[in-house]
Amino acid sequence: MTKGAVIVGASHAGVQAAASLRQSGYQEPITLLSAEHDLPYHRPPLSKAFLLGEKTADQLQLRSEAFYRDQGIDLRLGQCATAIDPAARRVETDAHRFEYGSLILATGSRARDLPVPGAGLEGVYTLRSLAEARALKPALDAAASIVVIGGGFIGLEVAASVAKNGKSVRVVEAAPRLLARSVPQQVADFLADYHASRGARLSFSQSVEAIEGDGARVTGVRLANGETIAADLVVVGVGGLANTELAEAAGLALEAGGIRVDEHGRTNAPGIYAVGDCASFDNPFAGAVVRLESVQNAVDQAKAAAGHIAGRQAPLAAVPWFWTDQYDLKLQMAGVGRSGAEEILRGDPADAAWSLLHLDNGRLVACFSVNRAADHMASRKLIATGVMLDRLAAADPSVPLMRTVSEPDLRAAAQ
Ligand SMILES: Cc1cc2nc3c(=O)[nH]c(=O)nc-3n(C[C@H](O)[C@H](O)[C@H](O)COP(=O)(O)OP(=O)(O)OC[C@H]3O[C@@H](n4cnc5c(N)ncnc54)[C@H](O)[C@@H]3O)c2cc1C
C-alpha cells in the first residue's frame, strides 16, 4: 500500500516526472512502475548510435541506479500496471496494489502493427525498446538484404544506420513522399536525395501486400504492384500508437489518439495526470489538440505535471521541437509547420547546411534546420515570442536569425 505519487511508465516522461517532483520539494513517497526490465534509458539512440555500435546499452541510461535510491524513488522494474480504480485512487499490477494521492500516466507509445500476411515471420522486426534493439542489432549485422517498411523518422534512421554500415537497404513508403505529416516537401525531397546518394533505395506510393517467407523465415516483401523485393531482414516502422488502454478502461477522456490533458497534464479524473507520448493536449503552437511523440514534449509535460502536483503552477507553454540524425545530417525542427505558410530558405541545400522557415503573417511559426543548430536554437525563442521577421535578412544565412527581427522585438525575444 502506497500513498504519495505513483507513476506508470519509466521512460523520458515518467523518470522526468519523478525527478521534477523531488526537485520541486515533494516529500511524499514516489513509486515508479516500469513494464520493462532495463534501467530507464534514452530511446532516441536505439535507431542511431546503438545500432551503429557507437554506444552500448549501459551508456544509454537516463539516470544511474543510485539516483533512484538517493532520491527515494521506488523504481519497480518489470511491473506492468493492469488496472486503475479512480474512485478508490488505486493502481494494480499482477502482484501488488498501490494507493495514490496523485497518479501520473507516462505509458508512452508502441509500434503500430502492419496488418499484412507474414508480419509475424522470423526476421521481421519493430524498434521501440532496448530489448528490441538488442535483438535487431546482431540480426542486422548478419543480414545481407534489408527492407525497411515506412519512411518515417525511425525507418529512415534505421536505413541510414544500415547504409552507413555498408549494407544494401530498400525503403518502401506508401505515401508519395517522405514524412508527409512532419516536414515540408523541400525537406522531404532533400532527405530522399541524401539517402539515395548514399546507396539506399527508396520507393514511394508503394503499399505492402504481404511479407513472404519460406515457412518460418522472411524471404521478401511483396508490393501491391506485384514486385517482390528479396529480403532476409525486414524492419517495420509504420508509426506509433499511444498506450491508452489503462486510461480508457478507467473511463478517462481520450482525444486525438491520446489521453486528453490540460496545460498542467491533468486528465478529467481528479488526481490523475498523463504526460508524454500517451497524452494529447490543446497545443497553442499547433492550434489544435495533438499528441506529440518527442523527448522534448515528454520532458516538458512531465515538468508541468510534477510542478502542479508539488503546488507550483507552471503550465506547459513550450515550443515543440524534435531532432533526427541520419548519416552526417542533424535535422532539427522547431514549432509546427503548416501547409500554405510562406517559406524562406536560408542557405544552400547543396551545402547540406540550411534552414527552411515557415512564416505566418510575417511571424516565424516553424523552422526546419539541417546542420544549422544556431538557427534551431534561435527559432525556438522567436517562435515563442511571435516576433515579426525581416524577410530579406532572414533569407541571408550569414545574418544570425536573432538579428532578423526589429530591435524592440529582439530585446523582447532575448528576455
Ligand atoms: C527508435 C526511436 C528513436 C527515436 N528518436 C527520437 C529522436 O531522435 N528525437 C526525439 O525527440 N524523439 C525520438 N523518439 C521518440 C521518443 O523516444 C519518445 O517521444 C519518448 O520516448 C516518449 O517518452 P515517454 O516516456 O512518453 O514514452 P515511452 O518512451 O514510450 O515510454 C513509455 C514506458 O511506459 C511503459 N509502460 C507502458 N504501459 C505500462 C504499464 N501499464 N505499466 C508499466 N509500464 C508501462 C513502457 O514499457 C515504456 O517503458 C524516438 C523513439 C524511438 C522508438
XYZ file of C-alpha atoms and ligand atoms in Angstrom:
468
model
C 0.000 0.000 0.000
C 1.487 3.336 -1.065
C 0.280 6.919 -0.866
C 2.077 9.823 -2.497
C 2.696 9.716 -6.233
C 2.532 6.643 -8.418
C 3.971 6.949 -11.927
C 3.132 4.346 -14.555
C 5.866 4.109 -17.200
C 9.547 4.842 -16.572
C 10.948 6.375 -19.709
C 11.637 10.010 -20.657
C 8.322 11.291 -19.255
C 7.995 9.074 -16.167
C 11.583 9.484 -15.000
C 11.454 13.251 -15.551
C 8.209 13.463 -13.581
C 9.818 11.642 -10.647
C 12.953 13.801 -10.779
C 10.944 17.026 -11.082
C 8.716 16.094 -8.154
C 11.782 15.784 -5.953
C 13.316 18.972 -7.396
C 10.083 20.768 -6.519
C 10.426 19.684 -2.892
C 7.822 16.907 -2.992
C 8.494 14.774 0.076
C 5.902 12.027 -0.167
C 6.699 8.535 -1.476
C 7.182 8.160 -5.229
C 6.635 4.788 -6.892
C 7.772 4.408 -10.494
C 6.401 1.345 -12.306
C 8.091 0.085 -15.447
C 6.850 -2.713 -17.675
C 10.420 -3.039 -18.962
C 13.249 -4.875 -17.221
C 16.091 -2.486 -18.132
C 17.000 0.563 -16.100
C 15.251 3.512 -17.823
C 17.209 4.577 -20.887
C 17.430 7.152 -23.692
C 15.238 5.876 -26.517
C 16.437 8.012 -29.489
C 19.907 6.375 -29.763
C 18.309 2.957 -30.311
C 17.947 3.640 -34.039
C 21.217 5.588 -34.276
C 24.284 5.229 -32.027
C 23.208 1.858 -30.594
C 22.561 0.255 -33.993
C 25.817 1.701 -35.284
C 27.683 0.170 -32.348
C 28.800 3.610 -31.143
C 27.019 3.279 -27.771
C 26.365 0.313 -25.527
C 23.204 -0.258 -23.509
C 24.983 0.891 -20.322
C 25.749 4.236 -21.936
C 22.052 4.872 -22.627
C 20.824 5.027 -19.033
C 18.720 8.086 -18.235
C 19.891 8.034 -14.606
C 22.176 5.775 -12.626
C 20.696 3.154 -10.317
C 21.949 5.233 -7.383
C 19.854 8.215 -8.479
C 16.571 6.429 -7.770
C 17.835 5.182 -4.430
C 19.251 8.538 -3.366
C 16.106 10.404 -4.380
C 13.793 7.994 -2.586
C 12.166 6.925 -5.849
C 10.883 3.368 -5.576
C 11.629 2.127 -9.102
C 9.969 -1.201 -9.790
C 11.161 -2.818 -12.986
C 9.128 -5.474 -14.761
C 5.882 -4.342 -13.128
C 3.072 -3.597 -15.516
C 0.061 -1.675 -14.244
C -3.053 -3.607 -15.196
C -5.920 -1.513 -13.805
C -6.755 1.841 -12.249
C -9.617 2.485 -9.867
C -10.009 6.284 -9.926
C -12.679 6.312 -7.201
C -10.514 4.344 -4.759
C -7.334 6.071 -6.037
C -5.676 2.718 -6.604
C -3.449 1.149 -9.277
C -2.979 -2.576 -9.653
C -0.250 -4.734 -11.093
C -0.412 -8.527 -11.239
C 1.402 -8.685 -7.915
C 0.535 -5.508 -5.980
C -1.931 -2.728 -5.287
C -0.725 0.843 -4.876
C -2.825 3.624 -3.411
C -2.008 7.072 -4.707
C -2.553 10.690 -3.881
C -1.516 11.594 -7.432
C -1.185 9.261 -10.384
C 0.909 10.101 -13.457
C 0.344 8.017 -16.569
C 3.505 8.008 -18.688
C 2.742 4.877 -20.661
C 4.149 6.181 -23.939
C 3.502 4.634 -27.303
C 4.172 1.400 -29.142
C 4.903 0.449 -32.734
C 1.855 0.221 -34.953
C 1.335 -3.255 -36.430
C 1.461 -3.770 -40.173
C -1.756 -5.639 -40.954
C -0.482 -7.874 -43.755
C 0.124 -11.627 -44.032
C 3.595 -12.640 -42.929
C 4.084 -9.757 -40.472
C 4.848 -12.305 -37.736
C 7.580 -14.151 -39.649
C 11.029 -14.614 -38.155
C 13.278 -11.846 -39.398
C 10.571 -9.138 -39.190
C 11.345 -6.521 -36.531
C 9.961 -3.358 -34.990
C 12.075 -0.948 -32.973
C 10.776 0.764 -29.829
C 12.581 -0.741 -26.861
C 16.108 -1.605 -25.837
C 15.108 -5.281 -25.798
C 14.041 -4.981 -29.455
C 17.212 -3.070 -30.348
C 19.325 -5.781 -28.700
C 17.631 -8.381 -30.900
C 17.768 -6.253 -34.046
C 21.428 -5.210 -33.972
C 23.090 -8.634 -34.402
C 20.391 -9.643 -36.897
C 21.164 -6.536 -38.988
C 24.877 -7.224 -38.753
C 24.261 -10.725 -40.128
C 21.721 -9.770 -42.815
C 22.564 -9.130 -46.469
C 19.406 -7.557 -47.913
C 17.273 -5.387 -45.707
C 13.903 -3.796 -46.367
C 12.532 -1.000 -44.216
C 8.760 -0.603 -44.450
C 7.823 3.017 -43.718
C 9.747 6.185 -44.470
C 9.099 7.876 -41.113
C 11.812 9.066 -38.753
C 12.559 5.669 -37.214
C 12.545 3.895 -40.589
C 14.872 6.497 -42.094
C 17.241 6.414 -39.131
C 17.441 2.624 -39.347
C 18.012 2.870 -43.119
C 20.797 5.420 -42.578
C 22.446 3.224 -39.940
C 22.242 0.201 -42.259
C 23.597 2.097 -45.279
C 26.352 3.609 -43.128
C 27.374 0.064 -42.215
C 27.758 -0.637 -45.925
C 24.653 -2.796 -46.362
C 22.004 -2.751 -49.038
C 18.733 -1.230 -47.869
C 15.444 -0.547 -49.575
C 12.829 1.752 -48.027
C 9.208 1.248 -49.049
C 6.876 4.157 -48.377
C 3.115 4.112 -49.037
C 2.833 7.911 -49.446
C 4.122 9.795 -52.481
C 6.914 11.312 -50.354
C 8.742 11.033 -47.035
C 7.443 12.431 -43.738
C 4.325 13.969 -45.238
C 2.847 14.929 -41.832
C 6.065 16.260 -40.294
C 8.202 18.203 -42.768
C 7.662 20.372 -45.871
C 8.182 18.948 -49.354
C 11.603 20.582 -49.784
C 12.968 18.961 -46.631
C 11.487 15.596 -47.605
C 12.981 15.781 -51.102
C 16.379 16.745 -49.694
C 16.348 13.768 -47.327
C 15.252 11.383 -50.089
C 18.096 12.567 -52.338
C 20.582 12.298 -49.481
C 19.580 8.704 -48.788
C 19.729 7.818 -52.471
C 23.204 9.367 -52.806
C 24.417 7.079 -50.013
C 23.152 3.896 -51.556
C 19.695 3.469 -50.010
C 16.883 2.765 -52.477
C 13.579 4.465 -51.811
C 10.232 3.532 -53.360
C 7.233 5.821 -52.990
C 3.478 5.248 -53.380
C 4.043 1.543 -52.816
C 1.928 -0.357 -50.382
C 2.999 -3.691 -48.997
C 0.635 -6.569 -49.733
C 2.448 -9.322 -47.858
C 5.706 -10.303 -46.247
C 6.766 -13.580 -47.792
C 8.676 -16.443 -46.217
C 9.826 -19.984 -46.730
C 7.883 -21.399 -43.837
C 9.063 -19.587 -40.721
C 11.638 -17.100 -42.062
C 11.185 -13.980 -44.141
C 12.383 -14.077 -47.763
C 10.870 -10.939 -49.239
C 8.310 -8.161 -49.317
C 5.528 -8.270 -51.907
C 4.218 -4.920 -53.076
C 0.744 -4.164 -54.395
C 2.257 -3.567 -57.862
C 3.291 -7.241 -57.971
C 7.003 -6.701 -57.353
C 8.638 -8.873 -54.694
C 11.734 -7.398 -53.050
C 14.084 -10.081 -51.732
C 14.898 -9.564 -48.054
C 16.435 -11.575 -45.276
C 15.503 -8.927 -42.714
C 12.563 -6.502 -42.584
C 12.116 -3.571 -40.219
C 8.559 -2.283 -39.922
C 8.362 1.402 -38.993
C 4.832 2.494 -39.779
C 4.174 4.830 -36.872
C 3.248 4.720 -33.226
C 0.069 4.191 -31.210
C -0.377 5.626 -27.733
C -0.747 3.166 -24.871
C -4.135 4.403 -23.684
C -5.849 1.127 -22.741
C -5.369 1.558 -18.974
C -6.772 5.071 -19.114
C -9.650 4.098 -21.357
C -10.667 1.218 -19.100
C -10.662 3.648 -16.160
C -13.024 5.958 -18.025
C -10.563 8.775 -18.750
C -11.310 11.030 -21.713
C -9.314 10.387 -24.900
C -8.823 12.658 -27.906
C -6.589 12.744 -30.982
C -5.286 9.254 -30.195
C -4.105 10.110 -26.690
C -5.279 10.736 -23.126
C -6.764 14.233 -23.105
C -4.987 16.568 -20.670
C -4.833 20.292 -19.954
C -1.750 22.520 -19.784
C -0.851 21.049 -16.367
C -1.121 17.479 -17.635
C -4.418 16.915 -15.761
C -6.867 14.361 -17.140
C -10.600 14.573 -16.470
C -10.201 12.345 -13.371
C -9.202 14.020 -10.086
C -5.564 13.378 -9.151
C -4.705 11.656 -12.444
C -2.225 13.198 -14.874
C -0.924 11.962 -18.233
C 2.339 13.050 -19.847
C 4.496 12.307 -22.876
C 3.669 10.191 -25.908
C 0.419 8.912 -24.377
C -1.118 12.377 -23.821
C -2.937 14.807 -26.128
C -3.425 18.467 -25.386
C -4.514 21.693 -26.985
C -1.141 22.932 -28.205
C -1.189 26.673 -28.942
C 1.649 26.285 -31.452
C -0.279 23.648 -33.412
C -3.633 25.390 -32.966
C -5.237 22.006 -32.281
C -5.413 19.113 -29.854
C -2.404 16.996 -30.775
C -0.377 14.088 -29.465
C 3.353 14.632 -29.889
C 6.000 11.925 -29.916
C 9.210 13.650 -28.871
C 11.629 13.734 -25.975
C 11.082 17.482 -25.579
C 7.339 17.061 -25.165
C 7.752 14.147 -22.744
C 10.167 16.136 -20.580
C 8.247 19.440 -20.637
C 4.865 17.855 -19.945
C 6.370 15.846 -17.088
C 7.819 19.029 -15.566
C 4.443 20.788 -15.819
C 2.570 17.907 -14.181
C 5.159 17.468 -11.416
C 5.086 21.205 -10.729
C 1.316 21.147 -10.427
C 1.356 18.186 -8.023
C 4.001 19.933 -5.922
C 1.824 23.042 -5.737
C 3.574 25.191 -8.321
C 1.606 26.485 -11.292
C 3.945 26.059 -14.273
C 1.658 25.323 -17.224
C 3.160 23.817 -20.333
C 3.976 26.603 -22.762
C 6.974 25.160 -24.594
C 7.585 25.441 -28.319
C 7.565 21.860 -29.652
C 10.874 20.695 -31.066
C 12.365 17.484 -32.393
C 15.543 16.220 -33.981
C 16.620 13.310 -36.145
C 20.137 12.141 -37.028
C 20.693 10.490 -40.395
C 24.213 9.966 -41.807
C 26.069 13.195 -41.007
C 22.853 15.236 -41.017
C 21.197 16.643 -37.934
C 17.704 17.782 -38.877
C 16.131 19.872 -36.127
C 12.563 21.086 -36.175
C 11.008 23.798 -34.030
C 7.383 24.856 -33.997
C 4.724 23.284 -36.168
C 4.897 23.683 -39.934
C 1.714 24.435 -41.804
C 0.671 23.991 -45.368
C 0.239 27.293 -47.159
C 2.806 29.031 -44.919
C 5.218 31.489 -46.501
C 8.579 29.718 -46.891
C 12.010 31.333 -46.646
C 15.147 29.375 -47.454
C 18.361 30.207 -45.565
C 21.426 28.729 -47.192
C 22.001 26.249 -49.976
C 20.769 22.656 -49.620
C 23.721 21.594 -51.803
C 25.982 22.534 -48.850
C 23.970 20.270 -46.516
C 23.658 23.182 -44.074
C 20.467 25.174 -44.487
C 17.172 26.080 -42.882
C 13.646 26.450 -44.132
C 11.479 28.951 -42.263
C 7.693 28.942 -42.130
C 6.117 32.348 -41.609
C 2.509 33.200 -40.861
C 1.751 36.875 -41.449
C 5.462 37.640 -41.102
C 5.840 35.760 -37.811
C 8.019 32.675 -37.526
C 5.915 29.578 -36.783
C 8.328 26.784 -37.713
C 11.967 26.244 -38.603
C 13.486 23.127 -40.187
C 17.273 23.232 -39.894
C 19.771 20.902 -41.470
C 23.136 21.149 -39.701
C 22.362 24.709 -38.554
C 21.978 24.330 -34.804
C 22.170 28.082 -34.176
C 19.112 28.659 -36.380
C 17.265 25.969 -34.463
C 18.077 27.458 -31.056
C 17.174 30.991 -32.170
C 13.961 29.850 -33.819
C 12.677 28.325 -30.572
C 12.910 31.749 -28.931
C 11.476 33.615 -31.906
C 8.527 31.244 -32.282
C 7.779 31.505 -28.555
C 7.690 35.288 -28.661
C 5.873 35.533 -32.000
C 8.013 38.363 -33.370
C 7.966 39.668 -36.958
C 10.941 38.770 -39.155
C 12.635 40.960 -41.743
C 12.225 38.694 -44.763
C 15.345 39.887 -46.609
C 17.583 39.449 -43.585
C 16.020 36.075 -42.800
C 16.893 34.807 -46.277
C 20.570 35.685 -45.750
C 22.252 32.755 -43.946
C 25.143 34.985 -42.887
C 22.785 37.061 -40.712
C 22.172 35.358 -37.361
C 18.472 34.512 -37.089
C 18.161 36.510 -33.854
C 19.264 39.591 -35.827
C 16.483 39.258 -38.397
C 13.873 40.901 -36.162
C 13.411 44.578 -35.367
C 15.376 45.852 -32.348
C 12.498 46.245 -29.830
C 11.202 42.835 -30.787
C 14.700 41.401 -30.462
C 15.033 42.765 -26.960
C 11.693 41.214 -26.025
C 12.689 37.889 -27.585
C 16.023 37.838 -25.786
C 14.417 38.263 -22.336
C 13.912 4.243 -32.099
C 13.387 5.580 -31.655
C 14.065 6.744 -31.996
C 13.579 7.982 -31.581
N 14.275 9.109 -31.905
C 13.849 10.309 -31.442
C 14.607 11.493 -31.701
O 15.621 11.461 -32.403
N 14.166 12.663 -31.155
C 13.038 12.718 -30.368
O 12.667 13.804 -29.873
N 12.295 11.610 -30.129
C 12.677 10.419 -30.652
N 11.933 9.294 -30.385
C 10.681 9.429 -29.654
C 10.932 9.490 -28.151
O 11.788 8.439 -27.772
C 9.605 9.401 -27.429
O 8.840 10.541 -27.780
C 9.821 9.349 -25.934
O 10.490 8.168 -25.572
C 8.483 9.425 -25.205
O 8.693 9.200 -23.868
P 7.521 8.627 -22.936
O 8.128 8.483 -21.589
O 6.303 9.466 -23.096
O 7.118 7.208 -23.557
P 7.962 5.928 -23.911
O 9.386 6.267 -24.157
O 7.192 5.230 -24.967
O 7.921 5.044 -22.591
C 6.752 4.556 -22.011
C 7.149 3.498 -20.997
O 5.993 3.086 -20.286
C 5.987 1.689 -20.158
N 4.613 1.243 -19.935
C 3.590 1.276 -20.799
N 2.475 0.784 -20.236
C 2.826 0.441 -18.964
C 2.105 -0.128 -17.873
N 0.818 -0.434 -17.968
N 2.772 -0.369 -16.712
C 4.089 -0.055 -16.584
N 4.811 0.485 -17.596
C 4.182 0.737 -18.762
C 6.569 1.220 -21.479
O 7.036 -0.107 -21.395
C 7.703 2.225 -21.656
O 8.844 1.806 -20.972
C 12.390 8.044 -30.816
C 11.691 6.867 -30.488
C 12.183 5.646 -30.897
C 11.426 4.394 -30.535
